[in-house]
Amino acid sequence: MNCEVKVKDRIGTINPIFTCQPAGAQYASIGIKDCIGIVHGGQGCVMFVRLLISQHLKESFEIASSSVHEDGAVFGALDRVETAVDVLLSRYPHVKVVPIISTCSTEVIGDDIDGLITKLEEGLLAEKFADREVHLLPIHTPSFVGSMVSGYDVAVRDFVKKFAKKGEPNGKINLITGWVNPGDVKELKHLLAEMGIDATVLFEIESFDSPLMPDGKAVSHGSTTVEDLQATGSAIHTFALNRYEGAKAAQFLEKKFKVPSTIGPTPIGIRNTDALLKKLSAVTGKPIPESLVRERGIALDAIADVAHMFLADKKVAIYGNPDLVIGLAEFCLDLEMRPKLLLLGDDNSGYVDDARIKALQDNVDYPMEIVTNADFWDLEDRLKNKGLELDLILGHSKGRFVSIDYNIPMVRVGFPTYDRAGIFRNPVVGYAGATWLAEQMANALFNDMEVKKNKEWLLNVW
Amino acid sequence: MPYHEFEVSKCIPERKMHAVVKGPGEDLTDALPKGYLNTIPGTISERGCAYCGAKHVIGTPMKDVIHLSHGPVGCTYDTWQTKRYISDNNNFQLKYTFASDVKEKHIVFGAEKLLKQNILEAFDAFPDIKRMTIYQTCATALIGDDIGAIAEEVMTERPEVDIFVCNSPGFGGPSQSGGHHKINIAWLNQKVGTVEPEITSDYVINYVGEYNIQGDQEVMLDYFKRMGIQVLSTFTGNGTYDSLRGMHRAHLNVLECARSAEYICDELRARYGIPRLDIDGFGHKALGDSLRKIGLFFGIEDRAEAIIAEETARWKPELDWYKERLQGKKVCLWPGGSKLWHWAHAIQEEMGVKVVSVYTKFGHQGDMEKGVSRCGEGALAIDDPNELENQEALLTLKPDVIFTGKRPGEVAKKMRVPYLNAHAYHNGPYKGFEGWVRFARDIYNAVYSPMHQLSAIDISKDDYAIDKGFVTRRMLSDATLSEEAKASPITGYTGPFDPISGLRGKTYPVFERRAATEAAE
């Protein structure tokens, strides 16, 4: 077998690829309208995650902290959450949804946030905020379990679990996007609109690409409402595009409300987008319209210009969120490229059983490695000490110095991509995403040829 | 009554004591906000944690060190690559960060074995690096791992390595400031006095509380070296681990950020009798005075004066060019701690702007004393600001520009207030005579950005002239200036994009040692 799946052979982490679970829950929370989460832990768990997300989106948004200090760590800090909920609701009259997101410290000290929520519902909410619609929910995201990816998965499930209701079948599908960008949501909604499919999208974050308006009043916020979340229980079908970021919610809806679900495909590349549209068509009975056939054609036309002349046989390393990495690897293979190294930054034991990874193992005819629980040293060490040669890196900004120090061009994808302008605005999913990715990769290689004077004359005629 | 009550904070009356407006004729006894108290949960404060104060602010700028955090991976990831503390060794400390990656089983059974293996792995991965700092996090503090014992064990097994341990979990104090204190004292207790430095000058200082943001430290070191001063160590920007072990041999501690690093200076004074001299690298006058004070201490005022004269002649005209164009522009000076008093008076006097508000995320009352006294009448001072108060302040004060952090900067942008990064700078360094002009340049570029002007226009309503294909900053900033001012041959800052690389490898005059001079006589 040419493709090996292995766990990182060191115990520690040198330059982590992922941050921890609460960050994923926080990213999910900002997708919901009138929602401000309270992260129960030290203040850094919020301050830095807000900084990270704001660097990525170049926008601001609100997440609160329970500000656990020493006394709370020693004597228990539930009183901090009580105060936080009261203060937050008093000062933000529009807020309806308040997830209480736990962290390592408050999980270790064993604060019972579930019990506290019951207490607050019967006490504070009933007494002080009786005329307000307020929903509290616990989200358990200890940092020493999983990663930001599982934190996102857990949070989506917990939001759905909190709100989903069985009502009259509404004929809609649920589309759980996974951890994507505003540009991806826009593209997915475009595909649904072209198909004429009515969908509840979790989460509608496209307005995080928000304007600068003359009145100075524009605010970035998620647009998925409580009603949207409630309606997920009455849908005809759930599509969770990413296995590791949203499948838990789909499985919950299937089990509790008998809403059938489809996990995947992550619609990266032409083939995966085709598969998504076919499945959508099968479930809804709506045909794939001529407009999408044409869009697909435009994408293929653009990709044909760069694929077999420039991208073919280029060796690429890909790191980041697992569904993204796998989707990109699949697309790269369709582009005749050679994904040599895939880095998945957490210890999820399910990766080895992923059918997509098994398919890679069965069909790749050159040496390829997939490392789980990986860090950036797994990439750098191979480049520095083990003879790995690469033409291109696909991944997020935290790996920028590998690209810079080893002179390997890099296309920014995933989260976070703070060191390039406007990445969040563009999709990697759908036909538009396929075009964007292929052209970004080609342009990165072109630029590299010029910087290194490596057949830079090639593009004199193209 | 000087306390300022925000409309948005009426339901949390304890906030009232945290903001003041400096009224006419009032002084500190009338107007001083409370500071460094526990944060009110749920206010959406901007404060960080004590771990980041220790590791991210003070520890990590040390450049030749493996910085390992003992805990789950998030603390490490989140505080990695979010600052601009560069170094002259190819930025090792920016590029590499290490996490022991504590998982659930370690929480249950202890993570000391894991930590030891981590330490060895990290040293093995970077065989040229022999120094390490280890930072406790919330999780490993709560499970009670004895990090110090593990570090000792490794140092015994590998005598060539040296390890510093900082126990400053995130929950340790109201803000990052708790971590500043802890790492100051920990470094002093564990490491100072364990290396005997070579003394090469009659004038030996530690440069303390300086983190080399965009090269600030290298700019200041250039002045010190031109004065023939030996900088034994910098705590900690661009500093080396071993040089910081020899801090006890300095003649003087020159202290820049008194918020984050006064503790070690005070203890070095108590334990080793080294005096503390507080300086300001920001602002031509403050910097000149600082160099003079250092010169005076050592009896080499002439060397300081020579530098001040040369640098002022080179950069003051460009600074004045900006001052003329920034007159009366309203500024919200909203940094983390010490910059509120480092900058308040200096930008008003030397750039002509008016500071309408100062705030501090983690400062103490002492910082507010300095800041408030350096502001003019009517300035609003806020301790531990929160999101809604900031928005209310911006709506009320209508500043022309704001100096704050990245994320609050995004809030300001939406409210049509241009922002400069007060922590990491836009196009720094901002210290030094040239750096100060770069700061003025950045303010000018933000305030007179044609895009900023365009964003005020509602094309569906406003009747605005569409007769121009472009507008330059000069067309905006010079509109109301005198003909004489407009005719100035200066056109703003003339330095390079990167003023730091050129300083590296620069040669300096060799001053004869006093002992040698005396012997010859």
mmCIF file of C-alpha atoms in Angstrom, chain A residues 52-218:
data_model
loop_
_atom_site.group_PDB
_atom_site.id
_atom_site.type_symbol
_atom_site.label_atom_id
_atom_site.label_comp_id
_atom_site.label_asym_id
_atom_site.label_seq_id
_atom_site.Cartn_x
_atom_site.Cartn_y
_atom_site.Cartn_z
ATOM 1 C CA LEU A 52 -8.217 34.774 16.265
ATOM 2 C CA ILE A 53 -11.658 34.837 14.649
ATOM 3 C CA SER A 54 -11.545 38.602 14.191
ATOM 4 C CA GLN A 55 -8.174 38.305 12.496
ATOM 5 C CA HIS A 56 -9.627 35.728 10.159
ATOM 6 C CA LEU A 57 -12.835 37.570 9.279
ATOM 7 C CA LYS A 58 -11.520 41.109 9.812
ATOM 8 C CA GLU A 59 -14.735 41.701 11.716
ATOM 9 C CA SER A 60 -15.845 41.902 15.331
ATOM 10 C CA PHE A 61 -18.586 40.009 17.164
ATOM 11 C CA GLU A 62 -19.469 39.305 20.755
ATOM 12 C CA ILE A 63 -18.574 36.467 23.106
ATOM 13 C CA ALA A 64 -18.492 36.912 26.885
ATOM 14 C CA SER A 65 -16.419 35.373 29.652
ATOM 15 C CA SER A 66 -17.363 34.300 33.147
ATOM 16 C CA SER A 67 -13.914 35.630 34.127
ATOM 17 C CA VAL A 68 -12.887 32.881 36.522
ATOM 18 C CA HIS A 69 -10.225 34.131 38.910
ATOM 19 C CA GLU A 70 -8.335 32.342 41.697
ATOM 20 C CA ASP A 71 -11.180 32.176 44.186
ATOM 21 C CA GLY A 72 -13.426 30.568 41.591
ATOM 22 C CA ALA A 73 -10.793 28.002 40.723
ATOM 23 C CA VAL A 74 -10.529 27.053 44.382
ATOM 24 C CA PHE A 75 -14.089 27.298 45.631
ATOM 25 C CA GLY A 76 -16.061 26.712 42.441
ATOM 26 C CA ALA A 77 -17.061 29.363 39.976
ATOM 27 C CA LEU A 78 -20.756 28.833 39.257
ATOM 28 C CA ASP A 79 -21.545 32.171 40.886
ATOM 29 C CA ARG A 80 -19.476 33.768 38.125
ATOM 30 C CA VAL A 81 -21.776 32.245 35.497
ATOM 31 C CA GLU A 82 -24.854 33.412 37.395
ATOM 32 C CA THR A 83 -23.546 36.961 37.436
ATOM 33 C CA ALA A 84 -22.446 36.722 33.817
ATOM 34 C CA VAL A 85 -25.899 35.661 32.616
ATOM 35 C CA ASP A 86 -27.580 38.416 34.613
ATOM 36 C CA VAL A 87 -25.177 41.122 33.467
ATOM 37 C CA LEU A 88 -25.250 39.978 29.864
ATOM 38 C CA LEU A 89 -29.034 39.820 29.622
ATOM 39 C CA SER A 90 -29.433 43.131 31.428
ATOM 40 C CA ARG A 91 -27.114 44.950 29.051
ATOM 41 C CA TYR A 92 -27.975 43.199 25.787
ATOM 42 C CA PRO A 93 -31.778 43.338 25.570
ATOM 43 C CA HIS A 94 -31.845 41.649 22.162
ATOM 44 C CA VAL A 95 -30.020 38.522 23.279
ATOM 45 C CA LYS A 96 -32.095 35.350 23.211
ATOM 46 C CA VAL A 97 -29.573 32.533 23.143
ATOM 47 C CA VAL A 98 -26.804 32.130 25.692
ATOM 48 C CA PRO A 99 -24.701 28.992 25.435
ATOM 49 C CA ILE A 100 -22.539 28.338 28.490
ATOM 50 C CA ILE A 101 -19.340 26.948 27.019
ATOM 51 C CA SER A 102 -17.096 25.076 29.422
ATOM 52 C CA THR A 103 -13.299 24.946 29.297
ATOM 53 C CA CYS A 104 -10.580 22.789 30.800
ATOM 54 C CA SER A 105 -10.414 24.671 34.084
ATOM 55 C CA THR A 106 -14.127 24.575 34.816
ATOM 56 C CA GLU A 107 -14.414 20.942 33.715
ATOM 57 C CA VAL A 108 -11.544 19.996 36.033
ATOM 58 C CA ILE A 109 -13.082 21.767 39.023
ATOM 59 C CA GLY A 110 -16.352 20.090 38.088
ATOM 60 C CA ASP A 111 -18.686 23.071 37.887
ATOM 61 C CA ASP A 112 -22.199 21.741 37.199
ATOM 62 C CA ILE A 113 -23.321 24.112 34.453
ATOM 63 C CA ASP A 114 -26.291 21.878 33.571
ATOM 64 C CA GLY A 115 -27.636 22.129 37.095
ATOM 65 C CA LEU A 116 -26.951 25.828 37.186
ATOM 66 C CA ILE A 117 -28.972 26.374 34.014
ATOM 67 C CA THR A 118 -31.989 24.673 35.597
ATOM 68 C CA LYS A 119 -31.524 26.879 38.632
ATOM 69 C CA LEU A 120 -31.276 30.014 36.502
ATOM 70 C CA GLU A 121 -34.332 29.054 34.450
ATOM 71 C CA GLU A 122 -36.394 28.646 37.573
ATOM 72 C CA GLY A 123 -34.871 31.626 39.344
ATOM 73 C CA LEU A 124 -33.270 34.475 37.431
ATOM 74 C CA LEU A 125 -35.074 33.990 34.122
ATOM 75 C CA ALA A 126 -38.492 33.426 35.691
ATOM 76 C CA GLU A 127 -38.151 36.336 38.070
ATOM 77 C CA LYS A 128 -36.062 39.039 36.437
ATOM 78 C CA PHE A 129 -36.489 38.272 32.736
ATOM 79 C CA ALA A 130 -40.009 36.797 32.744
ATOM 80 C CA ASP A 131 -41.079 38.778 29.683
ATOM 81 C CA ARG A 132 -38.003 37.867 27.661
ATOM 82 C CA GLU A 133 -37.402 34.945 25.364
ATOM 83 C CA VAL A 134 -34.142 33.574 26.711
ATOM 84 C CA HIS A 135 -32.600 30.175 26.063
ATOM 85 C CA LEU A 136 -29.650 28.910 28.080
ATOM 86 C CA LEU A 137 -27.812 25.768 27.096
ATOM 87 C CA PRO A 138 -24.709 24.006 28.299
ATOM 88 C CA ILE A 139 -21.972 23.106 25.853
ATOM 89 C CA HIS A 140 -19.284 20.913 27.331
ATOM 90 C CA THR A 141 -16.011 21.499 25.558
ATOM 91 C CA PRO A 142 -13.136 20.549 27.839
ATOM 92 C CA SER A 143 -9.947 21.602 26.100
ATOM 93 C CA PHE A 144 -8.175 18.344 26.887
ATOM 94 C CA VAL A 145 -10.591 16.372 24.689
ATOM 95 C CA GLY A 146 -10.604 16.525 20.892
ATOM 96 C CA SER A 147 -9.854 19.843 19.219
ATOM 97 C CA MET A 148 -11.566 22.915 17.832
ATOM 98 C CA VAL A 149 -13.055 20.584 15.206
ATOM 99 C CA SER A 150 -14.837 18.365 17.717
ATOM 100 C CA GLY A 151 -15.769 21.472 19.700
ATOM 101 C CA TYR A 152 -17.580 22.785 16.657
ATOM 102 C CA ASP A 153 -19.253 19.403 16.093
ATOM 103 C CA VAL A 154 -20.399 19.198 19.719
ATOM 104 C CA ALA A 155 -21.704 22.757 19.675
ATOM 105 C CA VAL A 156 -23.749 22.302 16.492
ATOM 106 C CA ARG A 157 -25.296 19.187 17.988
ATOM 107 C CA ASP A 158 -26.052 20.936 21.263
ATOM 108 C CA PHE A 159 -27.693 23.895 19.548
ATOM 109 C CA VAL A 160 -29.846 21.553 17.478
ATOM 110 C CA LYS A 161 -30.612 19.409 20.496
ATOM 111 C CA LYS A 162 -31.696 22.446 22.474
ATOM 112 C CA PHE A 163 -34.071 23.853 19.895
ATOM 113 C CA ALA A 164 -35.178 21.218 17.375
ATOM 114 C CA LYS A 165 -38.905 20.390 17.574
ATOM 115 C CA LYS A 166 -41.116 18.030 15.711
ATOM 116 C CA GLY A 167 -43.746 20.070 13.936
ATOM 117 C CA GLU A 168 -45.648 19.738 10.699
ATOM 118 C CA PRO A 169 -43.184 18.581 8.009
ATOM 119 C CA ASN A 170 -41.941 21.816 6.483
ATOM 120 C CA GLY A 171 -40.585 20.375 3.264
ATOM 121 C CA LYS A 172 -37.200 21.947 3.897
ATOM 122 C CA ILE A 173 -33.852 20.303 4.095
ATOM 123 C CA ASN A 174 -31.294 21.023 6.781
ATOM 124 C CA LEU A 175 -27.924 21.952 5.383
ATOM 125 C CA ILE A 176 -25.189 21.775 8.018
ATOM 126 C CA THR A 177 -22.216 23.368 6.368
ATOM 127 C CA GLY A 178 -19.441 22.483 8.799
ATOM 128 C CA TRP A 179 -16.683 24.946 9.647
ATOM 129 C CA VAL A 180 -16.682 27.151 6.563
ATOM 130 C CA ASN A 181 -16.298 30.757 5.521
ATOM 131 C CA PRO A 182 -18.854 33.420 4.617
ATOM 132 C CA GLY A 183 -17.924 32.888 0.957
ATOM 133 C CA ASP A 184 -18.744 29.178 1.224
ATOM 134 C CA VAL A 185 -22.163 29.830 2.728
ATOM 135 C CA LYS A 186 -22.928 32.262 -0.053
ATOM 136 C CA GLU A 187 -21.970 29.682 -2.681
ATOM 137 C CA LEU A 188 -23.934 26.889 -0.987
ATOM 138 C CA LYS A 189 -27.020 29.078 -0.788
ATOM 139 C CA HIS A 190 -26.543 29.941 -4.417
ATOM 140 C CA LEU A 191 -26.491 26.253 -5.389
ATOM 141 C CA LEU A 192 -29.637 25.639 -3.326
ATOM 142 C CA ALA A 193 -31.372 28.619 -4.904
ATOM 143 C CA GLU A 194 -30.512 27.411 -8.398
ATOM 144 C CA MET A 195 -31.916 24.020 -7.485
ATOM 145 C CA GLY A 196 -35.019 25.667 -6.056
ATOM 146 C CA ILE A 197 -34.499 23.945 -2.728
ATOM 147 C CA ASP A 198 -35.737 25.505 0.470
ATOM 148 C CA ALA A 199 -33.196 24.888 3.196
ATOM 149 C CA THR A 200 -32.335 25.723 6.761
ATOM 150 C CA VAL A 201 -28.651 26.525 6.714
ATOM 151 C CA LEU A 202 -26.594 26.024 9.833
ATOM 152 C CA PHE A 203 -25.051 28.484 10.144
ATOM 153 C CA GLU A 204 -25.760 31.535 8.049
ATOM 154 C CA ILE A 205 -22.533 33.448 8.507
ATOM 155 C CA GLU A 206 -22.335 35.181 5.137
ATOM 156 C CA SER A 207 -23.098 38.547 6.745
ATOM 157 C CA PHE A 208 -19.723 38.397 8.463
ATOM 158 C CA ASP A 209 -18.574 39.899 5.212
ATOM 159 C CA SER A 210 -20.362 43.035 6.309
ATOM 160 C CA PRO A 211 -20.226 46.561 4.906
ATOM 161 C CA LEU A 212 -18.767 49.804 6.129
ATOM 162 C CA MET A 213 -21.774 52.100 5.970
ATOM 163 C CA PRO A 214 -22.071 55.871 6.045
ATOM 164 C CA ASP A 215 -24.095 55.814 9.254
ATOM 165 C CA GLY A 216 -21.444 53.686 10.991
ATOM 166 C CA LYS A 217 -24.095 51.274 12.197
ATOM 167 C CA ALA A 218 -23.363 48.056 10.340
#
